């Protein structure tokens, strides 16, 4: 793992190494962290005659990218559909299209949504064929651009899985936040007293949880799937900007308080990506630590300086630009430049800080081919707290796509952790996993919308 470009207060950190294989697939990030403005700005910074004004402008753009909420519920086109057959689909052979496991595609904002299975072969040198498992919408997939749907399932827990779902409102410090409330099935976990509170990642939606809700429901666990400030349909923060979990944890805390007020006695917190970082921070700052039984983290954002530095270096941003962008995020004067309501205390978001304060058993799963959130800080956190953190590196998966790569293995890991943590009377070996087959027929009224 690279050393950070700036030092942290009260922190002397040793050189860190990736877990075996973690750095093997490091490549330039795509999608949510890339931006053509930054690429252009970075090129300008390399010019000998660059002015201070140009450097400032480039740094401001770079600093704002991870702080700006992505409000769209539509998957951006990142796959090209070349042919659609009754049993298979041909796609351009991108890295994600070639990856083993399961993939879903969405077109026209969800008017068309299909679930794809295993890679069948290479019809041409530039395309890949994948099995067509199910069509969730009346509108079929067509030749043309499509957006990959890493959540795999679309819609709500009810439209995707037939789970009884109530839309509830969580009262956070900045305003109301919608959430899905799904009761457990038969509830072997003591009459609805054990809840799982789930927090999605940066640029994602509640739908990120759809892959695990059938399992949690079958284990008898009540689930509360949250939104947080600046999500579509949720209350807006004072500056309308993400604070990378430093403030958003208050919304997960509001979810905990809702659960406790509605019968919960034991709570498991689960989060993906930035939601994993939010979950970690919540566990440190909650007013109800005794109610938290444990954590589940999926490719969590453990170290934001590491993440930001990694992406800046992938864009070949010179060191002065990287330092200035971080200064804008973390200083009072710099925060004004990027229009943050307050500077970000990134010194409170790294493995050492979390390790020194962590007090709950944690399952930490991280994709080894993650080019969005580097794996190293997760492994480092686990190495600092082997008494509490079980680290499971997941080969062959991209960012938060471990379930997609191997849903049976993922659900078994999750079930084993929860059964042991909560003392559930469930024979994990007897479970039919994945709980809902990726090839399951769509339910009546299923939709392709990203909710």
Tab-separated table of C-alpha atoms in Angstrom:
chain	number	residue	atom	x	y	z
A	1	UNK	CA	0.000	0.000	0.000
A	2	UNK	CA	1.331	3.445	-0.910
A	3	UNK	CA	2.268	5.890	1.791
A	4	UNK	CA	-0.079	8.847	2.136
A	5	UNK	CA	0.864	12.163	0.641
A	6	UNK	CA	0.047	14.082	3.795
A	7	UNK	CA	0.546	13.258	7.442
A	8	UNK	CA	-2.204	12.793	9.968
A	9	UNK	CA	-2.357	14.450	13.323
A	10	UNK	CA	-1.129	12.242	16.152
A	11	UNK	CA	-0.387	9.380	13.791
A	12	UNK	CA	2.874	7.706	12.805
A	13	UNK	CA	1.925	4.954	10.453
A	14	UNK	CA	4.194	2.137	9.266
A	15	UNK	CA	4.487	1.214	5.632
A	16	UNK	CA	1.513	-1.038	4.854
A	17	UNK	CA	1.332	-3.974	2.490
A	18	UNK	CA	-1.587	-5.301	0.531
A	19	UNK	CA	-2.923	-8.737	1.474
A	20	UNK	CA	-1.713	-11.442	-0.854
A	21	UNK	CA	-3.106	-10.704	-4.264
A	22	UNK	CA	-4.884	-7.505	-3.234
A	23	UNK	CA	-2.845	-5.272	-5.483
A	24	UNK	CA	-2.663	-7.612	-8.423
A	25	UNK	CA	-5.628	-6.150	-10.222
A	26	UNK	CA	-5.062	-2.464	-9.407
A	27	UNK	CA	-5.978	-0.467	-12.470
A	28	UNK	CA	-7.215	2.986	-13.248
A	29	UNK	CA	-10.608	3.444	-11.586
A	30	UNK	CA	-13.677	3.935	-13.704
A	31	UNK	CA	-17.189	5.192	-13.083
A	32	UNK	CA	-18.078	7.137	-9.983
A	33	UNK	CA	-14.564	8.478	-9.294
A	34	UNK	CA	-13.492	9.423	-12.824
A	35	UNK	CA	-14.245	12.790	-14.316
A	36	UNK	CA	-13.232	14.308	-17.650
A	37	UNK	CA	-12.850	17.709	-16.036
A	38	UNK	CA	-10.250	16.323	-13.673
A	39	UNK	CA	-8.401	14.544	-16.452
A	40	UNK	CA	-8.189	17.804	-18.378
A	41	UNK	CA	-7.200	19.724	-15.303
A	42	UNK	CA	-4.499	17.220	-14.420
A	43	UNK	CA	-3.069	17.567	-17.889
A	44	UNK	CA	-2.975	21.297	-17.468
A	45	UNK	CA	-1.130	21.001	-14.170
A	46	UNK	CA	1.685	19.244	-15.965
A	47	UNK	CA	2.316	22.323	-18.094
A	48	UNK	CA	5.400	24.322	-17.103
A	49	UNK	CA	3.607	27.657	-17.273
A	50	UNK	CA	0.624	26.651	-15.134
A	51	UNK	CA	-0.751	29.510	-13.075
A	52	UNK	CA	-1.763	29.379	-9.433
A	53	UNK	CA	-5.341	30.063	-10.492
A	54	UNK	CA	-5.379	27.016	-12.767
A	55	UNK	CA	-3.921	24.823	-10.015
A	56	UNK	CA	-6.588	26.038	-7.597
A	57	UNK	CA	-9.375	25.423	-10.103
A	58	UNK	CA	-8.137	21.892	-10.835
A	59	UNK	CA	-7.816	21.079	-7.136
A	60	UNK	CA	-11.309	22.378	-6.451
A	61	UNK	CA	-12.759	20.111	-9.144
A	62	UNK	CA	-10.840	17.127	-7.789
A	63	UNK	CA	-11.909	17.828	-4.202
A	64	UNK	CA	-15.589	18.146	-5.073
A	65	UNK	CA	-15.965	14.913	-7.042
A	66	UNK	CA	-16.316	12.518	-4.052
A	67	UNK	CA	-18.313	15.122	-2.107
A	68	UNK	CA	-21.009	15.709	-4.712
A	69	UNK	CA	-24.079	13.439	-4.352
A	70	UNK	CA	-25.027	11.450	-7.429
A	71	UNK	CA	-28.779	11.829	-7.427
A	72	UNK	CA	-29.630	9.803	-10.525
A	73	UNK	CA	-31.394	6.467	-10.054
A	74	UNK	CA	-30.448	5.434	-13.564
A	75	UNK	CA	-27.428	3.279	-14.314
A	76	UNK	CA	-25.113	5.073	-16.681
A	77	UNK	CA	-24.496	3.131	-19.909
A	78	UNK	CA	-21.308	1.143	-19.471
A	79	UNK	CA	-22.117	-1.967	-21.528
A	80	UNK	CA	-22.825	-2.346	-25.228
A	81	UNK	CA	-25.397	-4.993	-26.109
A	82	UNK	CA	-24.517	-6.503	-29.499
A	83	UNK	CA	-27.143	-9.272	-29.776
A	84	UNK	CA	-30.108	-10.550	-27.784
A	85	UNK	CA	-31.217	-14.187	-28.100
A	86	UNK	CA	-33.862	-16.143	-26.240
A	87	UNK	CA	-31.276	-17.752	-23.959
A	88	UNK	CA	-28.231	-15.473	-24.097
A	89	UNK	CA	-26.978	-11.926	-24.604
A	90	UNK	CA	-23.825	-10.820	-26.414
A	91	UNK	CA	-21.924	-7.882	-24.919
A	92	UNK	CA	-18.722	-6.048	-25.690
A	93	UNK	CA	-15.999	-7.874	-23.787
A	94	UNK	CA	-15.442	-5.321	-21.016
A	95	UNK	CA	-13.818	-6.400	-17.750
A	96	UNK	CA	-17.206	-6.574	-16.020
A	97	UNK	CA	-18.877	-8.405	-18.901
A	98	UNK	CA	-16.120	-11.042	-18.829
A	99	UNK	CA	-16.224	-11.503	-15.060
A	100	UNK	CA	-17.596	-14.803	-13.788
A	101	UNK	CA	-20.741	-14.716	-11.676
A	102	UNK	CA	-23.959	-12.761	-12.134
A	103	UNK	CA	-24.728	-9.450	-13.799
A	104	UNK	CA	-27.897	-7.477	-14.501
A	105	UNK	CA	-28.517	-4.904	-17.204
A	106	UNK	CA	-30.879	-1.950	-17.312
A	107	UNK	CA	-32.028	0.202	-20.232
A	108	UNK	CA	-34.233	3.295	-20.513
A	109	UNK	CA	-34.165	4.090	-16.805
A	110	UNK	CA	-35.355	0.634	-15.847
A	111	UNK	CA	-38.040	0.146	-18.495
A	112	UNK	CA	-35.984	-2.910	-19.440
A	113	UNK	CA	-34.170	-4.997	-16.813
A	114	UNK	CA	-32.652	-8.458	-17.264
A	115	UNK	CA	-30.573	-10.799	-15.121
A	116	UNK	CA	-27.590	-12.539	-16.694
A	117	UNK	CA	-25.729	-15.625	-15.584
A	118	UNK	CA	-22.503	-17.406	-16.397
A	119	UNK	CA	-20.155	-16.571	-19.255
A	120	UNK	CA	-20.873	-18.971	-22.107
A	121	UNK	CA	-18.034	-18.068	-24.437
A	122	UNK	CA	-16.649	-15.548	-26.923
A	123	UNK	CA	-18.814	-15.344	-30.082
A	124	UNK	CA	-16.257	-12.967	-31.581
A	125	UNK	CA	-12.821	-11.730	-30.448
A	126	UNK	CA	-14.437	-8.550	-29.087
A	127	UNK	CA	-17.651	-9.893	-27.531
A	128	UNK	CA	-18.726	-12.188	-24.728
A	129	UNK	CA	-21.909	-14.268	-24.440
A	130	UNK	CA	-23.729	-14.581	-21.110
A	131	UNK	CA	-26.776	-16.675	-20.307
A	132	UNK	CA	-30.085	-14.800	-20.036
A	133	UNK	CA	-31.640	-15.928	-16.752
A	134	UNK	CA	-34.716	-13.742	-16.410
A	135	UNK	CA	-36.445	-10.627	-17.718
A	136	UNK	CA	-37.923	-8.536	-14.902
A	137	UNK	CA	-39.867	-6.121	-17.113
A	138	UNK	CA	-42.361	-6.323	-19.941
A	139	UNK	CA	-39.972	-4.316	-22.111
A	140	UNK	CA	-37.205	-6.574	-23.441
A	141	UNK	CA	-33.520	-5.779	-23.663
A	142	UNK	CA	-32.471	-4.396	-27.046
A	143	UNK	CA	-29.265	-4.006	-28.990
A	144	UNK	CA	-27.606	-0.771	-27.901
A	145	UNK	CA	-26.119	0.835	-24.789
A	146	UNK	CA	-27.098	-0.504	-21.359
A	147	UNK	CA	-26.139	0.106	-17.759
A	148	UNK	CA	-24.799	-2.720	-15.619
A	149	UNK	CA	-26.780	-3.152	-12.395
A	150	UNK	CA	-24.488	-4.395	-9.663
A	151	UNK	CA	-27.410	-4.683	-7.249
A	152	UNK	CA	-28.647	-7.478	-9.563
A	153	UNK	CA	-32.232	-7.213	-8.261
A	154	UNK	CA	-34.330	-4.127	-9.019
A	155	UNK	CA	-37.261	-2.378	-7.375
A	156	UNK	CA	-38.238	-2.873	-3.734
A	157	UNK	CA	-38.026	-5.914	-1.430
A	158	UNK	CA	-41.679	-6.587	-2.273
A	159	UNK	CA	-41.459	-6.260	-6.050
A	160	UNK	CA	-38.108	-8.060	-6.261
A	161	UNK	CA	-38.594	-10.832	-3.677
A	162	UNK	CA	-42.189	-10.744	-2.472
A	163	UNK	CA	-41.090	-9.716	1.023
A	164	UNK	CA	-43.666	-7.771	3.073
A	165	UNK	CA	-42.314	-4.229	3.052
A	166	UNK	CA	-43.366	-1.070	4.828
A	167	UNK	CA	-42.016	2.336	3.820
A	168	UNK	CA	-41.190	4.104	7.075
A	169	UNK	CA	-39.730	7.505	7.886
A	170	UNK	CA	-36.620	7.909	10.030
A	171	UNK	CA	-36.221	11.251	11.815
A	172	UNK	CA	-32.574	12.245	11.446
A	173	UNK	CA	-31.001	15.502	12.683
A	174	UNK	CA	-31.359	17.049	9.213
A	175	UNK	CA	-34.876	15.806	8.464
A	176	UNK	CA	-36.893	12.757	7.405
A	177	UNK	CA	-35.234	9.782	5.701
A	178	UNK	CA	-37.302	7.044	3.985
A	179	UNK	CA	-36.437	3.433	4.827
A	180	UNK	CA	-37.669	-0.089	4.064
A	181	UNK	CA	-38.868	-2.118	7.030
A	182	UNK	CA	-39.092	-5.875	6.414
A	183	UNK	CA	-40.044	-8.239	9.277
A	184	UNK	CA	-38.269	-11.550	9.702
A	185	UNK	CA	-39.833	-14.806	8.547
A	186	UNK	CA	-41.186	-16.778	11.489
A	187	UNK	CA	-38.668	-14.933	13.631
A	188	UNK	CA	-36.444	-17.514	15.330
A	189	UNK	CA	-34.585	-14.452	16.630
A	190	UNK	CA	-36.967	-13.893	19.541
A	191	UNK	CA	-40.129	-12.118	18.434
A	192	UNK	CA	-38.715	-9.312	16.337
A	193	UNK	CA	-36.128	-8.246	18.889
A	194	UNK	CA	-33.140	-8.646	16.563
A	195	UNK	CA	-32.784	-6.161	13.718
A	196	UNK	CA	-30.250	-5.558	10.972
A	197	UNK	CA	-29.793	-1.889	10.001
A	198	UNK	CA	-28.351	-1.581	6.481
A	199	UNK	CA	-26.547	1.432	4.958
A	200	UNK	CA	-25.735	1.726	1.246
A	201	UNK	CA	-22.640	3.184	-0.373
A	202	UNK	CA	-21.593	6.337	-2.219
A	203	UNK	CA	-23.653	6.872	-5.361
A	204	UNK	CA	-25.819	3.854	-4.541
A	205	UNK	CA	-29.390	3.486	-3.242
A	206	UNK	CA	-31.284	1.247	-0.838
A	207	UNK	CA	-31.376	-1.330	-3.616
A	208	UNK	CA	-27.811	-2.282	-2.724
A	209	UNK	CA	-29.302	-4.379	0.095
A	210	UNK	CA	-31.646	-6.383	-2.139
A	211	UNK	CA	-29.059	-9.141	-2.571
A	212	UNK	CA	-28.972	-9.977	1.175
A	213	UNK	CA	-32.558	-9.276	2.258
A	214	UNK	CA	-33.921	-12.752	1.359
A	215	UNK	CA	-31.284	-14.424	3.561
A	216	UNK	CA	-31.802	-12.023	6.474
A	217	UNK	CA	-35.560	-12.491	6.203
A	218	UNK	CA	-35.213	-16.287	6.193
A	219	UNK	CA	-33.065	-16.096	9.349
A	220	UNK	CA	-35.945	-14.352	11.081
A	221	UNK	CA	-34.197	-10.988	11.289
A	222	UNK	CA	-36.110	-7.730	10.913
A	223	UNK	CA	-34.329	-5.418	8.479
A	224	UNK	CA	-34.295	-1.633	8.248
A	225	UNK	CA	-32.726	-0.460	4.985
A	226	UNK	CA	-31.836	3.217	5.231
A	227	UNK	CA	-31.347	6.252	3.113
A	228	UNK	CA	-29.199	9.105	4.359
A	229	UNK	CA	-28.834	12.851	3.826
A	230	UNK	CA	-28.682	14.016	0.195
A	231	UNK	CA	-30.134	10.755	-1.154
A	232	UNK	CA	-32.975	11.071	-3.622
A	233	UNK	CA	-36.133	11.505	-1.544
A	234	UNK	CA	-34.224	12.170	1.682
A	235	UNK	CA	-33.562	15.396	3.563
A	236	UNK	CA	-30.692	17.582	2.370
A	237	UNK	CA	-27.729	18.626	4.515
A	238	UNK	CA	-26.788	22.258	5.093
A	239	UNK	CA	-24.268	22.253	2.233
A	240	UNK	CA	-25.893	19.532	0.076
A	241	UNK	CA	-22.569	17.682	0.081
A	242	UNK	CA	-21.388	14.258	1.197
A	243	UNK	CA	-19.138	14.304	4.248
A	244	UNK	CA	-17.855	10.768	3.553
A	245	UNK	CA	-19.490	9.352	6.677
A	246	UNK	CA	-18.240	11.945	9.132
A	247	UNK	CA	-21.769	13.339	9.513
A	248	UNK	CA	-23.888	10.705	7.772
A	249	UNK	CA	-23.399	8.348	10.720
A	250	UNK	CA	-26.056	10.438	12.510
A	251	UNK	CA	-28.625	9.089	10.036
A	252	UNK	CA	-27.658	5.485	10.810
A	253	UNK	CA	-27.860	6.393	14.493
A	254	UNK	CA	-31.392	7.667	13.845
A	255	UNK	CA	-32.144	4.252	12.315
A	256	UNK	CA	-30.854	2.561	15.464
A	257	UNK	CA	-33.099	4.741	17.594
A	258	UNK	CA	-36.072	3.928	15.372
A	259	UNK	CA	-35.355	0.208	15.751
A	260	UNK	CA	-35.061	0.479	19.531
A	261	UNK	CA	-38.302	2.435	19.718
A	262	UNK	CA	-40.077	-0.312	17.750
A	263	UNK	CA	-39.044	-3.359	19.720
A	264	UNK	CA	-35.428	-4.047	18.804
A	265	UNK	CA	-33.178	-5.271	21.595
A	266	UNK	CA	-30.200	-6.425	19.534
A	267	UNK	CA	-28.959	-4.720	16.380
A	268	UNK	CA	-26.470	-5.719	13.708
A	269	UNK	CA	-25.127	-2.923	11.511
A	270	UNK	CA	-24.267	-3.695	7.878
A	271	UNK	CA	-22.829	-1.337	5.281
A	272	UNK	CA	-21.331	-1.293	1.799
A	273	UNK	CA	-18.446	0.932	0.641
A	274	UNK	CA	-18.996	4.424	2.116
A	275	UNK	CA	-21.882	2.831	4.006
A	276	UNK	CA	-19.294	0.536	5.590
A	277	UNK	CA	-17.347	3.571	6.746
A	278	UNK	CA	-20.584	5.094	8.051
A	279	UNK	CA	-21.286	1.843	9.887
A	280	UNK	CA	-17.834	1.834	11.485
A	281	UNK	CA	-18.181	5.441	12.607
A	282	UNK	CA	-21.674	4.788	13.973
A	283	UNK	CA	-20.352	1.905	16.081
A	284	UNK	CA	-17.804	4.289	17.635
A	285	UNK	CA	-20.147	7.204	18.290
A	286	UNK	CA	-23.544	5.639	18.947
A	287	UNK	CA	-25.306	6.451	22.202
A	288	UNK	CA	-26.466	2.799	22.266
A	289	UNK	CA	-23.290	0.661	22.056
A	290	UNK	CA	-24.815	-1.999	24.290
A	291	UNK	CA	-27.558	-2.599	21.694
A	292	UNK	CA	-25.046	-3.297	18.899
A	293	UNK	CA	-24.313	-7.014	18.620
A	294	UNK	CA	-21.879	-6.742	15.725
A	295	UNK	CA	-21.015	-5.366	12.296
A	296	UNK	CA	-20.899	-6.612	8.713
A	297	UNK	CA	-18.767	-4.556	6.315
A	298	UNK	CA	-18.667	-5.071	2.550
A	299	UNK	CA	-15.701	-3.420	0.778
A	300	UNK	CA	-15.818	-0.608	3.358
A	301	UNK	CA	-14.290	2.845	3.017
A	302	UNK	CA	-11.957	2.454	5.997
A	303	UNK	CA	-9.408	5.117	4.992
A	304	UNK	CA	-10.567	8.087	2.939
A	305	UNK	CA	-7.122	9.670	2.538
A	306	UNK	CA	-5.932	6.389	1.085
A	307	UNK	CA	-8.930	6.214	-1.271
A	308	UNK	CA	-8.569	9.813	-2.442
A	309	UNK	CA	-4.811	9.495	-2.931
A	310	UNK	CA	-5.226	6.257	-4.857
A	311	UNK	CA	-7.691	7.800	-7.295
A	312	UNK	CA	-5.677	10.988	-7.698
A	313	UNK	CA	-2.573	8.962	-8.534
A	314	UNK	CA	-4.578	6.838	-10.973
A	315	UNK	CA	-5.447	10.102	-12.745
A	316	UNK	CA	-1.736	11.025	-12.658
A	317	UNK	CA	-2.423	14.102	-10.608
A	318	UNK	CA	0.857	15.770	-9.550
A	319	UNK	CA	1.646	15.907	-5.838
A	320	UNK	CA	0.949	19.679	-5.508
A	321	UNK	CA	-2.544	19.167	-6.923
A	322	UNK	CA	-3.229	16.232	-4.599
A	323	UNK	CA	-2.037	18.159	-1.551
A	324	UNK	CA	-4.107	21.188	-2.438
A	325	UNK	CA	-7.262	19.126	-3.004
A	326	UNK	CA	-6.871	17.448	0.391
A	327	UNK	CA	-6.208	20.824	2.031
A	328	UNK	CA	-9.474	22.115	0.564
A	329	UNK	CA	-11.341	19.209	2.159
A	330	UNK	CA	-9.722	19.367	5.580
A	331	UNK	CA	-9.083	23.034	6.431
A	332	UNK	CA	-11.507	25.770	7.436
A	333	UNK	CA	-10.437	28.086	4.614
A	334	UNK	CA	-10.254	25.272	2.055
A	335	UNK	CA	-13.745	24.060	2.965
A	336	UNK	CA	-15.099	27.441	1.912
A	337	UNK	CA	-13.487	27.041	-1.495
A	338	UNK	CA	-15.315	23.750	-2.144
A	339	UNK	CA	-18.463	24.991	-0.340
A	340	UNK	CA	-18.357	22.513	2.508
A	341	UNK	CA	-20.266	23.564	5.614
A	342	UNK	CA	-17.298	22.388	7.703
A	343	UNK	CA	-13.897	20.792	7.007
A	344	UNK	CA	-13.656	17.014	6.963
A	345	UNK	CA	-11.811	15.362	9.855
A	346	UNK	CA	-10.176	12.688	7.703
A	347	UNK	CA	-7.749	12.086	10.568
A	348	UNK	CA	-10.644	10.230	12.219
A	349	UNK	CA	-11.113	7.893	9.267
A	350	UNK	CA	-8.294	5.362	9.002
A	351	UNK	CA	-7.550	1.872	10.262
A	352	UNK	CA	-5.610	2.886	13.373
A	353	UNK	CA	-8.353	5.226	14.553
A	354	UNK	CA	-11.056	2.610	14.110
A	355	UNK	CA	-8.947	-0.214	15.540
A	356	UNK	CA	-8.227	1.687	18.748
A	357	UNK	CA	-11.934	2.190	19.404
A	358	UNK	CA	-13.674	-0.804	17.820
A	359	UNK	CA	-15.712	-2.779	20.343
A	360	UNK	CA	-17.953	-5.085	18.284
A	361	UNK	CA	-17.379	-8.399	16.455
A	362	UNK	CA	-17.032	-7.642	12.767
A	363	UNK	CA	-17.222	-9.616	9.534
A	364	UNK	CA	-15.259	-7.702	6.890
A	365	UNK	CA	-15.546	-8.923	3.298
A	366	UNK	CA	-13.566	-7.093	0.617
A	367	UNK	CA	-13.290	-7.723	-3.115
A	368	UNK	CA	-9.689	-8.292	-4.188
A	369	UNK	CA	-10.278	-6.765	-7.633
A	370	UNK	CA	-11.724	-3.589	-6.118
A	371	UNK	CA	-10.618	-0.566	-8.148
A	372	UNK	CA	-12.861	1.834	-6.235
A	373	UNK	CA	-11.914	1.256	-2.583
A	374	UNK	CA	-8.424	-0.248	-2.117
A	375	UNK	CA	-8.339	-3.467	-0.119
A	376	UNK	CA	-5.256	-2.651	1.941
A	377	UNK	CA	-6.877	-0.582	4.730
A	378	UNK	CA	-9.448	-3.337	5.364
A	379	UNK	CA	-6.683	-5.911	5.748
A	380	UNK	CA	-4.761	-3.491	7.953
A	381	UNK	CA	-7.757	-2.946	10.233
A	382	UNK	CA	-8.163	-6.710	10.589
A	383	UNK	CA	-4.462	-7.145	11.367
A	384	UNK	CA	-4.748	-4.559	14.154
A	385	UNK	CA	-7.837	-6.198	15.697
A	386	UNK	CA	-7.742	-9.934	14.996
A	387	UNK	CA	-9.726	-10.413	18.210
A	388	UNK	CA	-12.764	-8.679	16.710
A	389	UNK	CA	-12.406	-8.560	12.927
A	390	UNK	CA	-12.716	-11.547	10.613
A	391	UNK	CA	-11.317	-10.446	7.251
A	392	UNK	CA	-12.403	-12.387	4.174
A	393	UNK	CA	-10.699	-11.323	0.911
A	394	UNK	CA	-12.961	-12.242	-1.983
A	395	UNK	CA	-11.145	-13.227	-5.161
A	396	UNK	CA	-12.573	-12.495	-8.593
A	397	UNK	CA	-14.987	-9.773	-7.456
A	398	UNK	CA	-15.067	-6.049	-8.187
A	399	UNK	CA	-16.198	-3.353	-5.746
A	400	UNK	CA	-19.119	-4.570	-3.553
A	401	UNK	CA	-19.794	-7.346	-6.067
A	402	UNK	CA	-18.791	-10.305	-3.912
A	403	UNK	CA	-22.357	-11.637	-3.857
A	404	UNK	CA	-22.499	-11.340	-7.646
A	405	UNK	CA	-19.286	-13.342	-7.989
A	406	UNK	CA	-20.394	-16.225	-5.744
A	407	UNK	CA	-23.765	-15.741	-4.005
A	408	UNK	CA	-23.665	-19.147	-2.291
A	409	UNK	CA	-20.289	-18.460	-0.668
A	410	UNK	CA	-21.252	-14.909	0.277
A	411	UNK	CA	-24.518	-15.908	1.912
A	412	UNK	CA	-22.840	-18.780	3.754
A	413	UNK	CA	-20.247	-16.407	5.198
A	414	UNK	CA	-22.976	-13.995	6.253
A	415	UNK	CA	-25.216	-16.711	7.693
A	416	UNK	CA	-22.365	-18.295	9.672
A	417	UNK	CA	-21.407	-14.929	11.122
A	418	UNK	CA	-24.950	-14.016	12.145
A	419	UNK	CA	-25.857	-17.441	13.516
A	420	UNK	CA	-22.720	-17.514	15.646
A	421	UNK	CA	-22.994	-13.869	16.680
A	422	UNK	CA	-26.656	-13.988	17.622
A	423	UNK	CA	-26.963	-17.584	18.754
A	424	UNK	CA	-29.704	-18.349	16.236
A	425	UNK	CA	-31.018	-21.898	16.187
A	426	UNK	CA	-30.293	-22.344	12.490
A	427	UNK	CA	-28.318	-25.128	10.831
A	428	UNK	CA	-26.309	-23.189	8.262
A	429	UNK	CA	-25.194	-26.384	6.523
A	430	UNK	CA	-28.830	-27.268	5.874
A	431	UNK	CA	-29.656	-23.928	4.268
A	432	UNK	CA	-30.395	-23.870	0.557
A	433	UNK	CA	-28.153	-21.047	-0.672
A	434	UNK	CA	-28.422	-18.601	-2.248
A	435	UNK	CA	-31.746	-18.057	-0.517
A	436	UNK	CA	-33.331	-16.856	-3.745
A	437	UNK	CA	-31.965	-18.227	-6.966
A	438	UNK	CA	-30.471	-15.621	-9.326
A	439	UNK	CA	-32.526	-17.350	-12.034
A	440	UNK	CA	-35.818	-17.101	-10.118
A	441	UNK	CA	-38.796	-16.141	-12.253
A	442	UNK	CA	-39.803	-12.492	-11.867
A	443	UNK	CA	-42.748	-11.840	-9.584
A	444	UNK	CA	-45.967	-10.319	-10.804
A	445	UNK	CA	-45.487	-6.575	-10.745
A	446	UNK	CA	-41.675	-6.734	-10.761
A	447	UNK	CA	-39.977	-3.565	-11.999
A	448	UNK	CA	-36.580	-2.482	-13.250
A	449	UNK	CA	-36.395	0.743	-11.289
A	450	UNK	CA	-33.390	1.569	-9.108
A	451	UNK	CA	-34.962	2.570	-5.781
